[in-house]
Amino acid sequence: ITMFEGNYYRWVVEPGSHTIAAIGVSSASITIQAQAGSIYFVHYRVEGSVRTGVVNSTLKLTDDQAGRALVRQAVLLQTR
């Protein structure tokens, strides 16, 4: 799946351990211990410029309020 600024994905998963990985010039991953009935927001950030290219990427768990604010500004690409 390709991510672009201003897009998001929504995945519904079973409780348990789930790993999200960003693979490319700069790789990142995060593992979440999902609990039934919970919602988790993971923010994917890519740093760099046209001149330097991608220099770093991170995946970080974001609090509920910040996650919902980011989703309100974004476009849903896929639900799984």
XYZ file of N, CA and C in Angstrom:
240
model
N 0.854 -1.178 0.000
C 0.000 0.000 0.000
C 0.895 1.234 0.000
N 0.579 2.194 -0.806
C 1.342 3.430 -0.882
C 0.632 4.517 -0.085
N 1.400 5.233 0.708
C 0.845 6.328 1.511
C 1.263 7.663 0.923
N 0.340 8.606 0.929
C 0.622 9.971 0.529
C 0.110 10.900 1.612
N 0.672 12.087 1.697
C 0.230 13.054 2.696
C -1.266 13.317 2.534
N -1.971 13.336 3.654
C -3.401 13.621 3.637
C -4.280 12.409 3.386
N -3.713 11.208 3.415
C -4.467 9.972 3.233
C -4.384 9.133 4.488
N -5.371 8.235 4.670
C -5.286 7.283 5.770
C -5.954 5.976 5.393
N -5.605 4.968 6.132
C -6.179 3.636 5.982
C -6.830 3.250 7.294
N -7.873 2.449 7.209
C -8.550 1.946 8.406
C -8.549 0.433 8.330
N -7.987 -0.199 9.354
C -7.970 -1.653 9.425
C -8.708 -2.091 10.678
N -9.583 -3.060 10.545
C -10.249 -3.686 11.677
C -9.553 -5.020 11.871
N -9.005 -5.228 13.065
C -8.222 -6.438 13.339
C -8.739 -7.142 14.581
N -8.409 -8.390 14.683
C -8.709 -9.167 15.883
C -7.794 -8.704 17.016
N -8.212 -8.892 18.268
C -7.320 -8.571 19.382
C -6.029 -9.370 19.268
N -4.939 -8.785 19.746
C -3.638 -9.459 19.720
C -2.566 -8.537 19.179
N -1.429 -9.112 18.887
C -0.265 -8.370 18.431
C -0.315 -8.170 16.914
N -0.134 -6.923 16.484
C -0.138 -6.587 15.069
C 1.008 -5.615 14.789
N 1.770 -5.884 13.733
C 2.891 -5.033 13.363
C 2.582 -4.313 12.056
N 2.824 -3.008 12.058
C 2.709 -2.192 10.853
C 4.131 -1.810 10.473
N 4.479 -2.002 9.197
C 5.831 -1.687 8.740
C 5.784 -0.779 7.528
N 6.660 0.200 7.513
C 6.854 1.078 6.364
C 8.206 0.707 5.779
N 8.202 0.290 4.539
C 9.429 -0.195 3.922
C 9.730 0.653 2.698
N 10.940 1.117 2.610
C 11.351 1.949 1.481
C 12.773 2.394 1.711
N 13.093 3.605 1.253
C 14.437 4.149 1.452
C 14.749 4.203 2.945
N 13.762 4.560 3.739
C 13.882 4.573 5.190
C 12.749 3.717 5.742
N 13.070 2.715 6.517
C 12.054 1.794 7.035
C 11.717 2.100 8.487
N 10.488 1.772 8.864
C 10.034 1.951 10.243
C 8.984 0.890 10.533
N 8.808 0.558 11.803
C 7.745 -0.377 12.170
C 7.272 -0.085 13.583
N 6.054 -0.555 13.856
C 5.476 -0.425 15.193
C 4.600 -1.653 15.426
N 4.636 -2.164 16.648
C 3.791 -3.296 17.025
C 2.792 -2.814 18.063
N 1.540 -3.149 17.826
C 0.458 -2.745 18.724
C -0.195 -3.988 19.311
N -0.445 -3.970 20.607
C -1.187 -5.031 21.286
C -2.645 -4.603 21.297
N -3.375 -4.964 20.254
C -4.755 -4.511 20.092
C -5.684 -5.198 21.083
N -6.564 -4.415 21.676
C -7.573 -4.928 22.589
C -8.948 -4.747 21.964
N -9.856 -5.664 22.236
C -11.212 -5.616 21.682
C -11.876 -4.289 22.026
N -12.525 -3.664 21.041
C -13.261 -2.427 21.263
C -12.416 -1.173 21.285
N -11.105 -1.293 21.099
C -10.225 -0.123 21.142
C -9.926 0.389 19.743
N -9.612 1.678 19.663
C -9.200 2.311 18.421
C -7.790 2.845 18.638
N -6.928 2.617 17.652
C -5.538 3.065 17.727
C -5.248 3.936 16.509
N -4.532 5.015 16.728
C -4.129 5.909 15.646
C -2.610 5.856 15.547
N -2.115 5.508 14.371
C -0.675 5.450 14.130
C -0.338 6.503 13.085
N 0.549 7.406 13.445
C 0.949 8.493 12.552
C 2.232 8.086 11.832
N 2.182 8.122 10.496
C 3.349 7.809 9.655
C 3.931 9.122 9.166
N 5.172 9.375 9.507
C 5.813 10.631 9.126
C 7.070 10.333 8.312
N 7.212 11.033 7.200
C 8.391 10.902 6.340
C 9.084 12.255 6.319
N 10.391 12.245 6.548
C 11.167 13.483 6.555
C 12.131 13.484 5.382
N 12.349 14.667 4.826
C 13.263 14.829 3.713
C 12.778 15.954 2.825
N 13.404 16.073 1.675
C 13.035 17.115 0.717
C 13.320 16.612 -0.690
N 12.933 17.410 -1.647
C 13.215 17.057 -3.033
C 14.730 16.958 -3.232
N 15.461 17.845 -2.587
C 16.919 17.884 -2.728
C 17.600 16.697 -2.046
N 17.177 16.375 -0.818
C 17.855 15.316 -0.055
C 17.210 13.949 -0.217
N 15.964 13.931 -0.679
C 15.225 12.669 -0.726
C 14.745 12.315 0.669
N 14.236 11.112 0.835
C 13.762 10.657 2.140
C 14.968 10.407 3.035
N 14.989 11.019 4.202
C 16.090 10.821 5.139
C 15.665 10.042 6.382
N 14.370 10.006 6.653
C 13.902 9.290 7.836
C 12.390 9.077 7.734
N 11.928 7.985 8.331
C 10.483 7.779 8.455
C 10.212 7.174 9.822
N 9.060 7.523 10.385
C 8.686 7.006 11.697
C 7.208 6.621 11.709
N 6.885 5.635 12.516
C 5.513 5.246 12.812
C 5.358 5.404 14.312
N 4.371 6.174 14.734
C 4.220 6.428 16.167
C 2.753 6.396 16.549
N 2.485 5.771 17.685
C 1.138 5.744 18.236
C 0.780 7.159 18.672
N -0.382 7.629 18.247
C -0.839 8.988 18.528
C -2.066 8.918 19.428
N -2.205 9.878 20.323
C -3.356 9.863 21.230
C -4.655 10.051 20.455
N -5.750 9.700 21.088
C -7.069 9.689 20.459
C -7.448 11.052 19.871
N -7.262 12.111 20.622
C -7.649 13.446 20.169
C -6.850 13.865 18.937
N -5.538 13.697 18.969
C -4.694 14.065 17.825
C -5.001 13.175 16.624
N -5.212 11.878 16.859
C -5.521 10.955 15.775
C -6.818 11.301 15.081
N -7.848 11.597 15.852
C -9.141 11.966 15.258
C -9.034 13.276 14.467
N -8.248 14.220 14.955
C -8.059 15.491 14.240
C -7.369 15.252 12.897
N -6.359 14.399 12.879
C -5.671 14.083 11.625
C -6.609 13.389 10.637
N -7.433 12.474 11.122
C -8.364 11.748 10.252
C -9.401 12.700 9.658
N -9.870 13.665 10.435
C -10.860 14.626 9.921
C -10.319 15.427 8.735
N -9.000 15.605 8.671
C -8.381 16.377 7.598
C -7.940 15.509 6.419
N -8.094 14.208 6.524
C -7.533 13.289 5.534
C -8.625 12.631 4.693
N -8.167 11.855 3.707
C -9.046 11.119 2.799
C -8.828 9.627 3.029
N -9.926 8.896 3.260
C -9.844 7.449 3.447
C -9.520 6.774 2.114
N -8.472 5.953 2.104
C -8.096 5.230 0.901
C -8.611 3.798 0.878
N -8.661 3.155 2.052
C -9.031 1.746 2.082
C -9.500 1.370 3.481
N -10.472 0.468 3.527
C -10.917 -0.136 4.783
C -10.725 -1.626 4.667
N -10.121 -2.225 5.668
C -9.927 -3.668 5.690
C -10.377 -4.210 6.996
